[in-house]
mmCIF file with all atom_site columns, C-alpha atoms in Angstrom:
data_model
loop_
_atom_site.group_PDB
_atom_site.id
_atom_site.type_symbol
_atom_site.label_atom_id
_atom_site.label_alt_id
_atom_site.label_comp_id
_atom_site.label_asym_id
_atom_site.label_entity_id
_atom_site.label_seq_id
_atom_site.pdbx_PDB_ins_code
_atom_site.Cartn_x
_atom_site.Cartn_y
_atom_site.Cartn_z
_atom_site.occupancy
_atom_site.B_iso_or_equiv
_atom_site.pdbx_formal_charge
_atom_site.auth_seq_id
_atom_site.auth_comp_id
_atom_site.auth_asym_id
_atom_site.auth_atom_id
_atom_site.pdbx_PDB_model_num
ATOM 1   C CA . UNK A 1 1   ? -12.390 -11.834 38.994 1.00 63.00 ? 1   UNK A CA 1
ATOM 2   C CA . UNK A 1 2   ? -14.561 -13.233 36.130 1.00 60.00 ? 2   UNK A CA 1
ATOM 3   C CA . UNK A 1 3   ? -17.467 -15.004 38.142 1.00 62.00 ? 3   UNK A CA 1
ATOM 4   C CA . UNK A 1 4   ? -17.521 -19.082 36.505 1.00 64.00 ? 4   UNK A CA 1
ATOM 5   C CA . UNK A 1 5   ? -21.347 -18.365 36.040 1.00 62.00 ? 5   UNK A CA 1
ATOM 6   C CA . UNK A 1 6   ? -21.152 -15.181 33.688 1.00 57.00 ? 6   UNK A CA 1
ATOM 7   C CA . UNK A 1 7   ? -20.285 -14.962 29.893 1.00 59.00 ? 7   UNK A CA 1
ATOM 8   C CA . UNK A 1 8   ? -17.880 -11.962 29.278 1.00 58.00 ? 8   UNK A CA 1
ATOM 9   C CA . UNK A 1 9   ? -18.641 -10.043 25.881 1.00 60.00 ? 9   UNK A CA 1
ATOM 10  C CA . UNK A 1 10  ? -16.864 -6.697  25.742 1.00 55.00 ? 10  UNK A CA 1
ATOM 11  C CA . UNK A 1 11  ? -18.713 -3.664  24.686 1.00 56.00 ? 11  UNK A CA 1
ATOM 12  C CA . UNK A 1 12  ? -20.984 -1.074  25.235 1.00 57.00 ? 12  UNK A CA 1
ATOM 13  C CA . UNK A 1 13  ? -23.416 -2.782  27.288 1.00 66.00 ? 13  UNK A CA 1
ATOM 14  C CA . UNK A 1 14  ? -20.655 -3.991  29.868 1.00 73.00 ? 14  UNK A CA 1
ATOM 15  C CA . UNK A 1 15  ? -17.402 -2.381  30.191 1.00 75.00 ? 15  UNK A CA 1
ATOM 16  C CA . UNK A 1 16  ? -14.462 -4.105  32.286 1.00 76.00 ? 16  UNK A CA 1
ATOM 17  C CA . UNK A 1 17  ? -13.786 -2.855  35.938 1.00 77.00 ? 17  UNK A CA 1
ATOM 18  C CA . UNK A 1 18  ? -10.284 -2.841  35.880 1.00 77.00 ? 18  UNK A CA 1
ATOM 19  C CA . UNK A 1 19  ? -8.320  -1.393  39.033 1.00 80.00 ? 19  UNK A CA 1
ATOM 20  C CA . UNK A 1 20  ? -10.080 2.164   38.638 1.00 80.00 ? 20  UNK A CA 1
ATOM 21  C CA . UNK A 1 21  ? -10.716 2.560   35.070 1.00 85.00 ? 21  UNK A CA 1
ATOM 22  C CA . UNK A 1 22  ? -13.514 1.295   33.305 1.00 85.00 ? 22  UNK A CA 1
ATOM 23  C CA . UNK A 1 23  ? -12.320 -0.109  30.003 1.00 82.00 ? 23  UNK A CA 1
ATOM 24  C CA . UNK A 1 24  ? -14.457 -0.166  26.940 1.00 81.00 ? 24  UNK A CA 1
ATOM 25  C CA . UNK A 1 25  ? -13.785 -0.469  23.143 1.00 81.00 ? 25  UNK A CA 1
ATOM 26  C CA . UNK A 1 26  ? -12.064 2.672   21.648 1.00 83.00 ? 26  UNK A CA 1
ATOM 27  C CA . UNK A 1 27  ? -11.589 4.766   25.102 1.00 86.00 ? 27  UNK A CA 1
ATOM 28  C CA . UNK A 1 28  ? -10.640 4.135   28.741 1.00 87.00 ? 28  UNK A CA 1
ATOM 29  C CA . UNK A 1 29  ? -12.785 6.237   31.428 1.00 88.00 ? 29  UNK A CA 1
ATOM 30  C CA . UNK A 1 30  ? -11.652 6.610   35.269 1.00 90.00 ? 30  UNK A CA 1
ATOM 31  C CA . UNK A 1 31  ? -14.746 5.198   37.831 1.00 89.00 ? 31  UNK A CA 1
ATOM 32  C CA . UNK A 1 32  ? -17.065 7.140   38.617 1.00 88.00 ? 32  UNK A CA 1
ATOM 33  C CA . UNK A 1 33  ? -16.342 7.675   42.127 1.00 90.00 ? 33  UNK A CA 1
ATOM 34  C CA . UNK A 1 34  ? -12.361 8.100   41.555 1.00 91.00 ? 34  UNK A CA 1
ATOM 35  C CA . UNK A 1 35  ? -13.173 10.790  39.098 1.00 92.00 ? 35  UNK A CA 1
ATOM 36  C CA . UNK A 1 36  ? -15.502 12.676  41.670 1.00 94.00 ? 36  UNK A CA 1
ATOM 37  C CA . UNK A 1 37  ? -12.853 12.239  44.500 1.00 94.00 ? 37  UNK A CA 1
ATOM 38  C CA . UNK A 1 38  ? -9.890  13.454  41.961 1.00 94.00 ? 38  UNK A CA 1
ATOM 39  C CA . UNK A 1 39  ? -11.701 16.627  40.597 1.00 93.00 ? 39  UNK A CA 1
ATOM 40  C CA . UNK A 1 40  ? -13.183 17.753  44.391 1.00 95.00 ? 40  UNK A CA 1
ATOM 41  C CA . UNK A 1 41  ? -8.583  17.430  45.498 1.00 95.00 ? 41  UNK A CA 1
ATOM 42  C CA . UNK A 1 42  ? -7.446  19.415  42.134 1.00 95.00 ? 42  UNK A CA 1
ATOM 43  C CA . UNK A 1 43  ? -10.309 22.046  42.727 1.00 94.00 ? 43  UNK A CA 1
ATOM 44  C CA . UNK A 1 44  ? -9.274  22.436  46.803 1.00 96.00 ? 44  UNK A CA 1
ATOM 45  C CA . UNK A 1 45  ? -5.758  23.049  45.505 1.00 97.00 ? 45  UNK A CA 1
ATOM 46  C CA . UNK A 1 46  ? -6.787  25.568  43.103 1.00 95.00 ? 46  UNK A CA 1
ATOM 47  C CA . UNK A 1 47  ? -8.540  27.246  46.127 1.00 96.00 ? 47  UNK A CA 1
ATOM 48  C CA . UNK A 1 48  ? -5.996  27.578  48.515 1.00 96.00 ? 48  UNK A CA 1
ATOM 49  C CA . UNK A 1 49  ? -3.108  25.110  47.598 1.00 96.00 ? 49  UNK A CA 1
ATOM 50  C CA . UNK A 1 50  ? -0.718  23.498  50.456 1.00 96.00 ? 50  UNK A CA 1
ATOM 51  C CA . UNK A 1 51  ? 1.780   20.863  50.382 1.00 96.00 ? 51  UNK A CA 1
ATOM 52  C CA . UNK A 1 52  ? -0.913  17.734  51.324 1.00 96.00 ? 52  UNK A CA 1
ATOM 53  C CA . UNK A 1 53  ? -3.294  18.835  48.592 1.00 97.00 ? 53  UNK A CA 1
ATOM 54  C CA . UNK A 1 54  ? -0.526  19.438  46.083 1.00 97.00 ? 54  UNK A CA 1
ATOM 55  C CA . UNK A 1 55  ? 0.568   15.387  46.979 1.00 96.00 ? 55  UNK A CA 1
ATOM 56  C CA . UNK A 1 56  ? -2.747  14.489  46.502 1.00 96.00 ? 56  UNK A CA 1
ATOM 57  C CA . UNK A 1 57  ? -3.184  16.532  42.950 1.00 96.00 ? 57  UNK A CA 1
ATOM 58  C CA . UNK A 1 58  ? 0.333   14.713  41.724 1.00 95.00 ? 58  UNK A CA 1
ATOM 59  C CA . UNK A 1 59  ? -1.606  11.092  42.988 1.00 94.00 ? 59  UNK A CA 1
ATOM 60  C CA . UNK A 1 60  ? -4.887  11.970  40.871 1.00 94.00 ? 60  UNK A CA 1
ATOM 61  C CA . UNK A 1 61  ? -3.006  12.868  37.861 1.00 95.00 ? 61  UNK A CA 1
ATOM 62  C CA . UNK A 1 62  ? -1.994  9.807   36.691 1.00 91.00 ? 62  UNK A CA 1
ATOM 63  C CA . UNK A 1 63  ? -5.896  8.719   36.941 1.00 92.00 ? 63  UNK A CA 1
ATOM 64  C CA . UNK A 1 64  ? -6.257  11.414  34.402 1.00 93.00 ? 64  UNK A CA 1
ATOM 65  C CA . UNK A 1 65  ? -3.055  10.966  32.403 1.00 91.00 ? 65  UNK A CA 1
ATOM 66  C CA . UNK A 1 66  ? -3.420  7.144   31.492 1.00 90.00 ? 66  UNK A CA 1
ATOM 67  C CA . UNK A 1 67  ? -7.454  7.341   30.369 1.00 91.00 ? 67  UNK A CA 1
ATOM 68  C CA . UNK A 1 68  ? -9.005  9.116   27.741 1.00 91.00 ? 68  UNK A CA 1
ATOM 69  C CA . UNK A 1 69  ? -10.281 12.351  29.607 1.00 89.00 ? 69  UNK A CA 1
ATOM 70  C CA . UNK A 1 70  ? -8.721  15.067  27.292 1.00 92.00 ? 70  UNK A CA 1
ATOM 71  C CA . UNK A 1 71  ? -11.018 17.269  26.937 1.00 92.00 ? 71  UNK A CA 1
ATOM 72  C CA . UNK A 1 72  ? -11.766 17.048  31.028 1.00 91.00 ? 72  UNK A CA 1
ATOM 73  C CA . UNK A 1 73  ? -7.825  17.912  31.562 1.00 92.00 ? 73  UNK A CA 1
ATOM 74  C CA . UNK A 1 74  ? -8.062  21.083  29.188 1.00 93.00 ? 74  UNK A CA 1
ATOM 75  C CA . UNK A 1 75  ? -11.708 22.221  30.764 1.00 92.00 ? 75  UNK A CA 1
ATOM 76  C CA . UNK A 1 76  ? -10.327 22.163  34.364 1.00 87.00 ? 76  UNK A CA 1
ATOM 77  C CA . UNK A 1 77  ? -6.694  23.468  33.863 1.00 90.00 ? 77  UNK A CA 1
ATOM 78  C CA . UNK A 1 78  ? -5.320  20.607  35.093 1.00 93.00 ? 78  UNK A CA 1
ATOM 79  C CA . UNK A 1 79  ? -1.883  21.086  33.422 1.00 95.00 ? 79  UNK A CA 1
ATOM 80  C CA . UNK A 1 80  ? -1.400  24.275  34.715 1.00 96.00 ? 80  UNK A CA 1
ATOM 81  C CA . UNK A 1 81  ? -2.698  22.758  38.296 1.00 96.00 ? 81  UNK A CA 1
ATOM 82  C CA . UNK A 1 82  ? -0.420  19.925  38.309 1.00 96.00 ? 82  UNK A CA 1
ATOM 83  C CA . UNK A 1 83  ? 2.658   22.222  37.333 1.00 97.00 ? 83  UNK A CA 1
ATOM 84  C CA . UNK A 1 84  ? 1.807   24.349  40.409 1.00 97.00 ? 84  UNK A CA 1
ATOM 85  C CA . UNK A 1 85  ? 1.563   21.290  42.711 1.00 97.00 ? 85  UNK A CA 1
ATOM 86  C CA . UNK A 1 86  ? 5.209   19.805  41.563 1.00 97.00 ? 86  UNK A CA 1
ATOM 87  C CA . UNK A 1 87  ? 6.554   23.271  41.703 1.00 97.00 ? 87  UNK A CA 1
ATOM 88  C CA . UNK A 1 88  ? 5.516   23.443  45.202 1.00 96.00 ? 88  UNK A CA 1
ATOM 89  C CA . UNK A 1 89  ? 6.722   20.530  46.397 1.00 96.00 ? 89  UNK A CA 1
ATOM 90  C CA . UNK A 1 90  ? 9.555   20.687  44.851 1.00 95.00 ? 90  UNK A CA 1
ATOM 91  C CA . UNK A 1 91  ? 10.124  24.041  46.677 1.00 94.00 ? 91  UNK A CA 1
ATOM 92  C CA . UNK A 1 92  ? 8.757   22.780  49.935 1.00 93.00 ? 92  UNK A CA 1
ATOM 93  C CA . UNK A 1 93  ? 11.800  19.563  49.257 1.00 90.00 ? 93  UNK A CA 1
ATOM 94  C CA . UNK A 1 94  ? 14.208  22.503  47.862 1.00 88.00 ? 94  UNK A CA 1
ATOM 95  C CA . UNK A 1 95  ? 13.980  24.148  51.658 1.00 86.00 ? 95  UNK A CA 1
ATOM 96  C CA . UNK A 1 96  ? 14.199  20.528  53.839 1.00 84.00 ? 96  UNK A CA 1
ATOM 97  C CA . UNK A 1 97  ? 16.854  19.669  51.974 1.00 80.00 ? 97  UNK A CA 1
ATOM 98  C CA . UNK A 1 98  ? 18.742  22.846  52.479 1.00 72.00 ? 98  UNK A CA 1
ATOM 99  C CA . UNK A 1 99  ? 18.100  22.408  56.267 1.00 67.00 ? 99  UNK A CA 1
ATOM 100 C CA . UNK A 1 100 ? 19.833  18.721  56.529 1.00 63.00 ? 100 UNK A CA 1
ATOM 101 C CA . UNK A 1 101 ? 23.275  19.932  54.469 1.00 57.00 ? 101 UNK A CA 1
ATOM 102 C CA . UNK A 1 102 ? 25.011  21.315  57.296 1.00 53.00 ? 102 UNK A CA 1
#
């Protein structure tokens, strides 16, 4: 919400909040605290990956995917990551679903 008493001028000064990302002129960055909460759940699944963290790496991703944080995707891995965490669940839905066909 734009507050009545403040006049708006997009730049450098003051990007726009918007639902996560922080929109400026020429690039799109994730907030602060999102990006610090998405990088410590992709870096637990590279430890020791399970089926929650892998959900939670597939939720992140799209932070990542839809702002400008190239060069953060290719410094972390994070396509390799994210393939890991669909192939697992995707295994882990594989063996359920076998279960439930009789």
């Amino acid at each position: 919400t734009i507050k009545p008493w403040k006049i708006c001028r997009v730049g450098e000064d003051e990007p726009i909040n918007l639902a996560g990302f922080m929109v400026r002129p020429g690039r799109t960055t994730i907030r602060g605290a999102t990006f610090l909460r998405a990088r410590q759940a992709i870096r637990r699944f590279q430890r020791r990956p399970t089926l929650t963290r892998a959900l939670s790496v597939c939720s992140y991703w799209g932070w990542f995917k839809h702002s400008s944080s190239r060069r953060v995707i290719a410094n972390n891995h994070m396509y390799e990551t994210v393939r890991d965490a669909r192939q697992l669940i995707a295994q882990h839905s594989r063996r359920n679903s076998a279960s439930y066909s009789h």
